[in-house]
PDB file of C-alpha atoms in Angstrom:
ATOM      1  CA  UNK A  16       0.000   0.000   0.000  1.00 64.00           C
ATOM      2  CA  UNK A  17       1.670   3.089  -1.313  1.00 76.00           C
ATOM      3  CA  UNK A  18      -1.641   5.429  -1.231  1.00 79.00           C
ATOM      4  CA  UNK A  19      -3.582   5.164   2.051  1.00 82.00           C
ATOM      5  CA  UNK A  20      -2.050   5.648   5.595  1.00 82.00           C
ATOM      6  CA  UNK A  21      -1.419   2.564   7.024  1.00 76.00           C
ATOM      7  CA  UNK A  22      -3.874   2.438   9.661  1.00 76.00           C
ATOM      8  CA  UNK A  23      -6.574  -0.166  10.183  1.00 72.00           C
ATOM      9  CA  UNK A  24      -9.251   0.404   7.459  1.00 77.00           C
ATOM     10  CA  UNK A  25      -6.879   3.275   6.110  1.00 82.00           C
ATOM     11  CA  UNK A  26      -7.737   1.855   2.291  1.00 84.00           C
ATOM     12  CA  UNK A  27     -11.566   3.164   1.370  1.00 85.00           C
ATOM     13  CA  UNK A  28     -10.888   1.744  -2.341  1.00 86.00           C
ATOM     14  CA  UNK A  29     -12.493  -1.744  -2.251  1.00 86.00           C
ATOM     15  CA  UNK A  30     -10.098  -2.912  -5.699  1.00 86.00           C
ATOM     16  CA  UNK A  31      -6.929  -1.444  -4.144  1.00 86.00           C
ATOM     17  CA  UNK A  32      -7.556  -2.598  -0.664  1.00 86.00           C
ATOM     18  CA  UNK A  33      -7.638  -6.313  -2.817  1.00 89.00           C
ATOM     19  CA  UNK A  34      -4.872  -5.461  -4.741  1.00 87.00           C
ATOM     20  CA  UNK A  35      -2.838  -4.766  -1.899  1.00 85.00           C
ATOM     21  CA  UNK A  36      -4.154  -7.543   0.559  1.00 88.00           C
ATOM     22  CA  UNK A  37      -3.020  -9.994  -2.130  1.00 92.00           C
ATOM     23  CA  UNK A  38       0.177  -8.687  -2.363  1.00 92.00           C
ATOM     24  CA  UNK A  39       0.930  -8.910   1.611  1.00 92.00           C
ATOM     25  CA  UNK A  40      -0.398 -11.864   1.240  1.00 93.00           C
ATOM     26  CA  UNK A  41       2.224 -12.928  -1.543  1.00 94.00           C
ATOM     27  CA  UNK A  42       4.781 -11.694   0.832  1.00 94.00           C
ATOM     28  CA  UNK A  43       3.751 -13.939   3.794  1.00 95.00           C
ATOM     29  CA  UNK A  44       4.134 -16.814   1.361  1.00 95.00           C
ATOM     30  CA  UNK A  45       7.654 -16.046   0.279  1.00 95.00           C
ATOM     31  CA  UNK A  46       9.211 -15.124   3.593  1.00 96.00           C
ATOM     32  CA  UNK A  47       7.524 -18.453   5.129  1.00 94.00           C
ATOM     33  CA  UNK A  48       9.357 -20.269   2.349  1.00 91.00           C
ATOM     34  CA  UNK A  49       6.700 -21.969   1.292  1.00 89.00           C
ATOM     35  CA  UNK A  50       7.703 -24.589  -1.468  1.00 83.00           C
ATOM     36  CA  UNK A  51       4.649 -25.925  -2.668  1.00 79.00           C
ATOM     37  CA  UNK A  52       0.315 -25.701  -2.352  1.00 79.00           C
ATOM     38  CA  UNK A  53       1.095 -29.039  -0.440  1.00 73.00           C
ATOM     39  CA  UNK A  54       3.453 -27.771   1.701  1.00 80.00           C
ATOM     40  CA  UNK A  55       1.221 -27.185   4.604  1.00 81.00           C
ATOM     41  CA  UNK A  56       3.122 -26.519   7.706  1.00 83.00           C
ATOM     42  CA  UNK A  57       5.173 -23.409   5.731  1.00 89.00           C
ATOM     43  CA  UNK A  58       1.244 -22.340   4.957  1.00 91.00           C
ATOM     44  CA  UNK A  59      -0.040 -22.021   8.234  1.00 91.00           C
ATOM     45  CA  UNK A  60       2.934 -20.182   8.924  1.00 95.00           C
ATOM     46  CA  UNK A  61       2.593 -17.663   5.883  1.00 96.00           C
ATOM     47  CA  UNK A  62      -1.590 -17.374   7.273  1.00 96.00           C
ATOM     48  CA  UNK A  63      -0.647 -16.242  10.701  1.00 97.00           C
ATOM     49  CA  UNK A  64       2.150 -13.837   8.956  1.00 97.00           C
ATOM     50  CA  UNK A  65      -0.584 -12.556   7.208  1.00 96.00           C
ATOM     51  CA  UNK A  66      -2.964 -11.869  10.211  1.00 95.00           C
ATOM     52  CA  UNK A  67      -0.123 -11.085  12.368  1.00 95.00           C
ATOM     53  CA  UNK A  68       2.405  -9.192  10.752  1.00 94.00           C
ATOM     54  CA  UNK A  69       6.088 -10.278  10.030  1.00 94.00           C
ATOM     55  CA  UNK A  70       7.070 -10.254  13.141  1.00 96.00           C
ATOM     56  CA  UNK A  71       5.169 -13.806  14.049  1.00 96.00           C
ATOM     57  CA  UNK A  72       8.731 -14.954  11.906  1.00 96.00           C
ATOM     58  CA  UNK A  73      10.880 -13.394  14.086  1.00 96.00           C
ATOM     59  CA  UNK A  74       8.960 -14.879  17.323  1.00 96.00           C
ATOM     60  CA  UNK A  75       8.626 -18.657  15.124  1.00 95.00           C
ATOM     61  CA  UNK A  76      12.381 -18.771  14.236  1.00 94.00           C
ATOM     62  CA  UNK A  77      12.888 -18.053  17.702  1.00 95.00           C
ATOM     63  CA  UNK A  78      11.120 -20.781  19.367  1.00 94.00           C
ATOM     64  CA  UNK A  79      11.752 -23.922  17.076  1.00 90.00           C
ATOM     65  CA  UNK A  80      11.140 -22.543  13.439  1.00 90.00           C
ATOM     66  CA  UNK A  81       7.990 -24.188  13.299  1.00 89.00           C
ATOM     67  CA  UNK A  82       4.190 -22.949  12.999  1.00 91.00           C
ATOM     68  CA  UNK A  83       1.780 -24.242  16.491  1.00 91.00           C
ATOM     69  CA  UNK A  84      -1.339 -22.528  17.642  1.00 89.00           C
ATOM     70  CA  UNK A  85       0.199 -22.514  21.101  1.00 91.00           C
ATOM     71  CA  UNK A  86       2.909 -20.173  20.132  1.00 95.00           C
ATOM     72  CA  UNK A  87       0.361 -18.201  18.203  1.00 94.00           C
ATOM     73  CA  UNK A  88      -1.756 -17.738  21.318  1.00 93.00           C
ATOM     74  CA  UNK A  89       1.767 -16.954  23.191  1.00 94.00           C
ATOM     75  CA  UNK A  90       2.755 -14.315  20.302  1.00 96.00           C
ATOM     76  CA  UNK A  91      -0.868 -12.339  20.903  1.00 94.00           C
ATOM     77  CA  UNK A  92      -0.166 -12.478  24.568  1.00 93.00           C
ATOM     78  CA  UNK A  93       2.939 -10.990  24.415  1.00 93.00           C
ATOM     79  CA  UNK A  94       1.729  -8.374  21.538  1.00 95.00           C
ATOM     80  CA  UNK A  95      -1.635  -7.838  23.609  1.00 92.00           C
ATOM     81  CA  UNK A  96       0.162  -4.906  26.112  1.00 88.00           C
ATOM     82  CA  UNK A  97      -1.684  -6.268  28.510  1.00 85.00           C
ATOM     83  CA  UNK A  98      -5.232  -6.174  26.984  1.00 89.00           C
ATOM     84  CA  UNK A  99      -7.004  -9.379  28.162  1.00 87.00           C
ATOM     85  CA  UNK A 100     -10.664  -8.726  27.110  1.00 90.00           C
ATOM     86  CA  UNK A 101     -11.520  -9.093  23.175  1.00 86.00           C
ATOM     87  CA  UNK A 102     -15.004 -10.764  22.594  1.00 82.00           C
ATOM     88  CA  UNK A 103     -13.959 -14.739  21.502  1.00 77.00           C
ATOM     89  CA  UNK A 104     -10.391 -13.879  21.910  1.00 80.00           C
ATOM     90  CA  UNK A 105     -10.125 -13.349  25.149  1.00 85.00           C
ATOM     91  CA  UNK A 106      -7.073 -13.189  26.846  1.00 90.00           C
ATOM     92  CA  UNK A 107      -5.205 -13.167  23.164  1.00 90.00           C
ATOM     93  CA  UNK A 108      -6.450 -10.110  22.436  1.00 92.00           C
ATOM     94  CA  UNK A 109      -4.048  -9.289  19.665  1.00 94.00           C
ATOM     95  CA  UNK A 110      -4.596 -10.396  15.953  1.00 92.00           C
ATOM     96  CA  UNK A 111      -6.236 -13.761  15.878  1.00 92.00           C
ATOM     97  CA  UNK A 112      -4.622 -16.530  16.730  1.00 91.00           C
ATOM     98  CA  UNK A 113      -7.306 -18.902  15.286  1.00 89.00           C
ATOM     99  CA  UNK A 114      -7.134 -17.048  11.598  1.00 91.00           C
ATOM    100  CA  UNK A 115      -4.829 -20.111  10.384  1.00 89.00           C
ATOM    101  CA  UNK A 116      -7.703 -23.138  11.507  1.00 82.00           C
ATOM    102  CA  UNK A 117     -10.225 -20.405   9.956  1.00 84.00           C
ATOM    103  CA  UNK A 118      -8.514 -20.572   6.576  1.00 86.00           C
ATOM    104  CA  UNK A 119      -7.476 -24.122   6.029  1.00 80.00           C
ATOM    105  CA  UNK A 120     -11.089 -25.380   6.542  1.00 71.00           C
ATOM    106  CA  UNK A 121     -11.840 -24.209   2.532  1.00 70.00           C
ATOM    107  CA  UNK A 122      -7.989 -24.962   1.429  1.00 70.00           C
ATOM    108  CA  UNK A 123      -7.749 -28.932  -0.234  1.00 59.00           C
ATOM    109  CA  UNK A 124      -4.553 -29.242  -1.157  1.00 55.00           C
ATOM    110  CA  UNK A 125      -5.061 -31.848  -3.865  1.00 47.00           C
ATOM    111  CA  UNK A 126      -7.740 -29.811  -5.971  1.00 41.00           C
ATOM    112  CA  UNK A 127      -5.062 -27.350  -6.295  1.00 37.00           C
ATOM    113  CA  UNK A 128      -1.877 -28.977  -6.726  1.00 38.00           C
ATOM    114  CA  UNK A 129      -1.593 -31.967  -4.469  1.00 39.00           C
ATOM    115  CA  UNK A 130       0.064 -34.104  -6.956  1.00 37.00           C
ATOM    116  CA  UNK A 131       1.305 -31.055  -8.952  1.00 34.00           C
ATOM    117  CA  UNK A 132       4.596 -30.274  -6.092  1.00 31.00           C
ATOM    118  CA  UNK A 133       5.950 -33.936  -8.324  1.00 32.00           C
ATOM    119  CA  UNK A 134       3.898 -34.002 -11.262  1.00 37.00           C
ATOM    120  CA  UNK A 135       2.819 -37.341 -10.730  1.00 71.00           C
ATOM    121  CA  UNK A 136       0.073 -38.506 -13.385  1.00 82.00           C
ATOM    122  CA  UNK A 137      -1.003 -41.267 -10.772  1.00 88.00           C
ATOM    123  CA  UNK A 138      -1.139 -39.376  -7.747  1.00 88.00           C
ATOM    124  CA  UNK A 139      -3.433 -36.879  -9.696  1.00 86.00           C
ATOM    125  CA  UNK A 140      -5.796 -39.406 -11.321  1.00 89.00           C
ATOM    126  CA  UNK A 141      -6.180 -41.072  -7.699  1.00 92.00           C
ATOM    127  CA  UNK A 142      -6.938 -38.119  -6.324  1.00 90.00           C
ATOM    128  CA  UNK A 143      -9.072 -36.585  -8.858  1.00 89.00           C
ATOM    129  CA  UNK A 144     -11.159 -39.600  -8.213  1.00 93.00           C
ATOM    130  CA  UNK A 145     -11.090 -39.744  -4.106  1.00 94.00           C
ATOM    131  CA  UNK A 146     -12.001 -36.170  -4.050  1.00 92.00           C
ATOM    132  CA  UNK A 147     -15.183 -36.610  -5.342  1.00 93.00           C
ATOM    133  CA  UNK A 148     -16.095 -38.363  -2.332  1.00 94.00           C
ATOM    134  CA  UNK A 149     -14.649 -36.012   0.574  1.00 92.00           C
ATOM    135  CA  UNK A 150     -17.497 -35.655   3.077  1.00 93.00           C
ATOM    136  CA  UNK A 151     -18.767 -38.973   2.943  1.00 96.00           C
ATOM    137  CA  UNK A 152     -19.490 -41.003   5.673  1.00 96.00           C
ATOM    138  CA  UNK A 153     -17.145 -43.632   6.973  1.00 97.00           C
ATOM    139  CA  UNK A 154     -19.052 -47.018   6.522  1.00 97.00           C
ATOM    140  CA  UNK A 155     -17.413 -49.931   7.259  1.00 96.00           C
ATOM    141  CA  UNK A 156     -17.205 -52.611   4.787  1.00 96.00           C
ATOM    142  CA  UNK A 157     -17.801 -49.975   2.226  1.00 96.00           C
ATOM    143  CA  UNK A 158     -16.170 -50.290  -0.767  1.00 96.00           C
ATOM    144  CA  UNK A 159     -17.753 -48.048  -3.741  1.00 96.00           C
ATOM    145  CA  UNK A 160     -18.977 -44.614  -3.982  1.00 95.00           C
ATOM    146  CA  UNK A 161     -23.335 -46.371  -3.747  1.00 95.00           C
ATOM    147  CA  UNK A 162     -22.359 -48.005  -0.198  1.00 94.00           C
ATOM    148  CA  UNK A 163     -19.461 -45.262   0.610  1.00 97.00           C
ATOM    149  CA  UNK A 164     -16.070 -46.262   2.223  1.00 97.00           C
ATOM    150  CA  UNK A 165     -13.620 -47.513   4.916  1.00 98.00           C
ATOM    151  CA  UNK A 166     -10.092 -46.959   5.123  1.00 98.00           C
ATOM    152  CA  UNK A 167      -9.060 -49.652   2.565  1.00 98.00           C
ATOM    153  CA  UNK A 168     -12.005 -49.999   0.013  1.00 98.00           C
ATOM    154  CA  UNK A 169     -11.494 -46.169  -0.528  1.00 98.00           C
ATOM    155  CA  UNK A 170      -7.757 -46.463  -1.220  1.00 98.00           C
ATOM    156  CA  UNK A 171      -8.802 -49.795  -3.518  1.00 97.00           C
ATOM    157  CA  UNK A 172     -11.533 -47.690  -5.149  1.00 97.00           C
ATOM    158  CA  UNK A 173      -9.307 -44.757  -6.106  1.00 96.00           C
ATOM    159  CA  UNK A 174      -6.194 -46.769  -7.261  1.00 95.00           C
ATOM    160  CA  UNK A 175      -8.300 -48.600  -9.726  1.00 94.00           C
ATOM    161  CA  UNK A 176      -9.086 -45.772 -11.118  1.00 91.00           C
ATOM    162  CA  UNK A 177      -5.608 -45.190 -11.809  1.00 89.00           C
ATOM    163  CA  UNK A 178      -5.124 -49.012 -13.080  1.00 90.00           C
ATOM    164  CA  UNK A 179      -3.628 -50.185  -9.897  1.00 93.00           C
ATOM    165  CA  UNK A 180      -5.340 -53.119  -8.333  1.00 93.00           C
ATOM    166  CA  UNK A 181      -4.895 -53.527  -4.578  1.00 95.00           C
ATOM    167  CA  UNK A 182      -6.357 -55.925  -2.294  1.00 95.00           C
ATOM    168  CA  UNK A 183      -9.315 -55.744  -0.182  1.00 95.00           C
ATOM    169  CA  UNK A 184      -7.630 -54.780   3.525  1.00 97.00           C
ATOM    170  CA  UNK A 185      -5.530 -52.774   5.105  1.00 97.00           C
ATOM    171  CA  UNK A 186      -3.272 -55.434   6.163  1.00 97.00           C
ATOM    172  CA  UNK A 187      -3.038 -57.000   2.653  1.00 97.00           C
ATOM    173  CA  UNK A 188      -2.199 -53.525   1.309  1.00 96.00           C
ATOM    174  CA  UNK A 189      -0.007 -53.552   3.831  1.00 97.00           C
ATOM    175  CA  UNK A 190       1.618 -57.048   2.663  1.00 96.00           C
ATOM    176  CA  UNK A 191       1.150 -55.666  -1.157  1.00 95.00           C
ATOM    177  CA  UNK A 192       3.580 -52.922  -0.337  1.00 95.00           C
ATOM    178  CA  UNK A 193       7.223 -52.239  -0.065  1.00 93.00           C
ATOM    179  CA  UNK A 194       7.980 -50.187   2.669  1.00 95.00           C
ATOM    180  CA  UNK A 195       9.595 -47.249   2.337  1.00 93.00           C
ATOM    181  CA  UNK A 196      11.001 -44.216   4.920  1.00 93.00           C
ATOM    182  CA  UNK A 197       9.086 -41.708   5.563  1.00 92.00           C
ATOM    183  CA  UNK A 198      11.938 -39.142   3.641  1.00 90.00           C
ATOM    184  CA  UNK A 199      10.936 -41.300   0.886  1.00 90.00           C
ATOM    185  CA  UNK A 200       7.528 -41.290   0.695  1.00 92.00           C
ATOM    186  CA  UNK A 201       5.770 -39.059  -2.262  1.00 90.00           C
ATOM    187  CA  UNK A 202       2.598 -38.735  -2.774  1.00 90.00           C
ATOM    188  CA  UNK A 203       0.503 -41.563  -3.861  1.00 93.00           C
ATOM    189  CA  UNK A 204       1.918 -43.782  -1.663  1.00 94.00           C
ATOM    190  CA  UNK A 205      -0.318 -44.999   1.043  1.00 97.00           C
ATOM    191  CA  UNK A 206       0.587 -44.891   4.888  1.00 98.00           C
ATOM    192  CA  UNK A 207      -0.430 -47.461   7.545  1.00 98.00           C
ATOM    193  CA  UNK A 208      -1.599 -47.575  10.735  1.00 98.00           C
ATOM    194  CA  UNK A 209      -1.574 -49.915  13.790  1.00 97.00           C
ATOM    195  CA  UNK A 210      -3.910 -50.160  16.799  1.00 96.00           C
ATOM    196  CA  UNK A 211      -6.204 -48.154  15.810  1.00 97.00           C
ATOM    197  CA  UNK A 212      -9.022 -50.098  16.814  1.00 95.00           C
ATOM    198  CA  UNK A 213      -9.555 -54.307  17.827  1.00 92.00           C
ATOM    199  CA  UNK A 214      -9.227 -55.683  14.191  1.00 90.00           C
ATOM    200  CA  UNK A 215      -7.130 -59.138  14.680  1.00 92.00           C
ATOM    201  CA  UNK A 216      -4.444 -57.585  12.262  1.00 94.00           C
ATOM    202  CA  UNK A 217      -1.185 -55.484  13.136  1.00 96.00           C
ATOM    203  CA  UNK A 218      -2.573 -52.969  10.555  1.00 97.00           C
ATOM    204  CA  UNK A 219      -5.559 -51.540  10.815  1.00 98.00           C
ATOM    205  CA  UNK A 220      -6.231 -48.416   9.133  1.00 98.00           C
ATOM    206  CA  UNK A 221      -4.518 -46.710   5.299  1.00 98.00           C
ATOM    207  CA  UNK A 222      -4.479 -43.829   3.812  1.00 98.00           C
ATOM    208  CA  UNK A 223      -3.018 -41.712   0.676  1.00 97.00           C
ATOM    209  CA  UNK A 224      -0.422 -39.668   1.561  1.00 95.00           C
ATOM    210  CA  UNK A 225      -0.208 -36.228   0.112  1.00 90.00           C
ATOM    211  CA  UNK A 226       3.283 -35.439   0.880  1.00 87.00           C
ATOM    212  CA  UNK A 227       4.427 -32.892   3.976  1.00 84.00           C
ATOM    213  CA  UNK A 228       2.895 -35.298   6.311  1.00 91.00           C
ATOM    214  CA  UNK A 229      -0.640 -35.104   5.417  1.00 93.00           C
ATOM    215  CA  UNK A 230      -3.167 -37.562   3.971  1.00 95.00           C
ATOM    216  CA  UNK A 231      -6.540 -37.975   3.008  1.00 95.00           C
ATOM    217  CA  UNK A 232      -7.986 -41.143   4.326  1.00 97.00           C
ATOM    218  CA  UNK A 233     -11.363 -42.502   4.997  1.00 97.00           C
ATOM    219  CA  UNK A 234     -12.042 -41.462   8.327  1.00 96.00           C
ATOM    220  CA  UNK A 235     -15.141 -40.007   9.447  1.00 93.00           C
ATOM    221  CA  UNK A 236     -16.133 -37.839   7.508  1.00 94.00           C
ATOM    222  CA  UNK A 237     -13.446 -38.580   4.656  1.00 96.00           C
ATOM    223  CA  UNK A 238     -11.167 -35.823   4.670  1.00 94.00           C
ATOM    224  CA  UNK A 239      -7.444 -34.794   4.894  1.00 93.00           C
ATOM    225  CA  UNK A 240      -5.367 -35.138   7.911  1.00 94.00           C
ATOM    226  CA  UNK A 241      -2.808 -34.156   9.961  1.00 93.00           C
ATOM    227  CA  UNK A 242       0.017 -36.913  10.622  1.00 95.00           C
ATOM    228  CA  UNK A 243       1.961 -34.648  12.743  1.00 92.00           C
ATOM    229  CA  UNK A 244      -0.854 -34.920  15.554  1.00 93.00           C
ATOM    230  CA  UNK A 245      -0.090 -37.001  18.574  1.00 95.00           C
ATOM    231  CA  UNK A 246      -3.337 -39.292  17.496  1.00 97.00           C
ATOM    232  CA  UNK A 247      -1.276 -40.394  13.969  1.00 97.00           C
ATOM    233  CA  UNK A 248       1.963 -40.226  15.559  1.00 96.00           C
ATOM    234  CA  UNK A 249       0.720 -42.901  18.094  1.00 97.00           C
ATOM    235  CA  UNK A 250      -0.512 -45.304  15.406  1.00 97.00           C
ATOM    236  CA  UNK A 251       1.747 -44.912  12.871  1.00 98.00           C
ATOM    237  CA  UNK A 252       2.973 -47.962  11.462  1.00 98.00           C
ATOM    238  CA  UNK A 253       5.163 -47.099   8.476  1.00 97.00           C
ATOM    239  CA  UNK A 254       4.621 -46.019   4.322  1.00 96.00           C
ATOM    240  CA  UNK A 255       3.728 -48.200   1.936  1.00 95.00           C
ATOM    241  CA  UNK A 256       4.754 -48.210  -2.490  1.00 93.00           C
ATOM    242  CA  UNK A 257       2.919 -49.964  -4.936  1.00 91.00           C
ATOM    243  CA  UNK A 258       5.505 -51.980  -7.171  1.00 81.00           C
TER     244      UNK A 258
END
């Protein structure tokens, strides 16, 4: 903004207050060093930039170089000057901390470019296909988009799409895979999980990983997640190629 005092609601010209909310927004993104529309953790990061100002980097690279909402909260505490009552905010009355979970609830990462951050034909024609059914309701047993899904008859579903036939369980996807590290997982490769509940198998859940530790996986509803939260963490059995 080179034409309005910067001042909250300084702009009164709707186009240029776009104009220029894109562009701060385009500078978020590239001081975050985000690499890809995949690249998730770097995006949250850029977000709360964007809602905080660039100092949030300064504060992030100072506590562990990495995005949490914890040190979001801490960062309007410490910006607040002492201000503890804002409406929903309360005490974090500076900013808003929750702007990045706001955001990310209309961002899918593979309808933009899940597949696009390697170019990989397969990846993109599986998920073209398991996007169709995000929102559905986990059903076990369910194997096509009539009955809807579980873990495994989603992930057999989409990869015949693709012209990839995989079995009919988690464990024998499991079996039908070669396991790889997690450095060398892309996406398109699935990712297993153990213990997640009383199935008679070591693995009991899959899903398709998306790169940057995320997947999209039949849970309930079928939707992306998060395997950097404790719950994957836990359960986390290893990644899985198709050969």
């Amino acid at each position: 903004n080179t034409k309005y005092p910067k001042i909250q609601n300084g702009i009164t010209d709707p186009d240029y207050s776009i104009w220029a909310g894109v562009q701060e927004f385009k500078h978020s993104i590239t001081i975050a060093n985000v690499q890809s529309p995949s690249d998730i953790n770097r995006i949250k990061l850029a977000l709360q930039i964007y809602n905080f100002g660039p100092g949030f980097l300064n504060y992030i690279n100072s506590n562990g170089g990495e995005y949490t909402l914890e040190l979001a909260k801490s960062f309007a505490l410490k910006m607040a000057n002492g201000r503890t009552q804002c409406g929903f905010r309360s005490p974090f009355c500076y900013g808003d901390y929750s702007y990045v979970e706001k955001v990310l609830k209309y961002y899918q990462t593979s309808e933009i470019a899940g597949g696009g951050a390697v170019g990989d034909e397969f990846f993109q024609k599986v998920m073209a296909e398991a996007i169709k059914y995000k929102g559905y309701k986990y059903v076990f047993g369910g194997a096509s988009p009539t009955a809807s899904f579980d873990c495994s008859g989603l992930t057999q579903w989409t990869f015949r799409t693709a012209g990839v036939q995989l079995d009919r369980t988690a464990q024998m996807q499991w079996n039908q895979t070669k396991r790889i590290s997690a450095e060398e997982a892309k996406p398109g490769d699935l990712v297993f999980f153990h213990g997640t509940y009383n199935s008679g198998t070591y693995i009991t859940h899959v899903g398709i990983y998306q790169g940057n530790m995320q997947m999209y996986h039949a849970g309930d509803p079928l939707d992306y997640a998060d395997l950097n939260k404790p719950y994957w963490q836990q359960h986390l059995a290893g990644f899985g190629r198709v050969q």
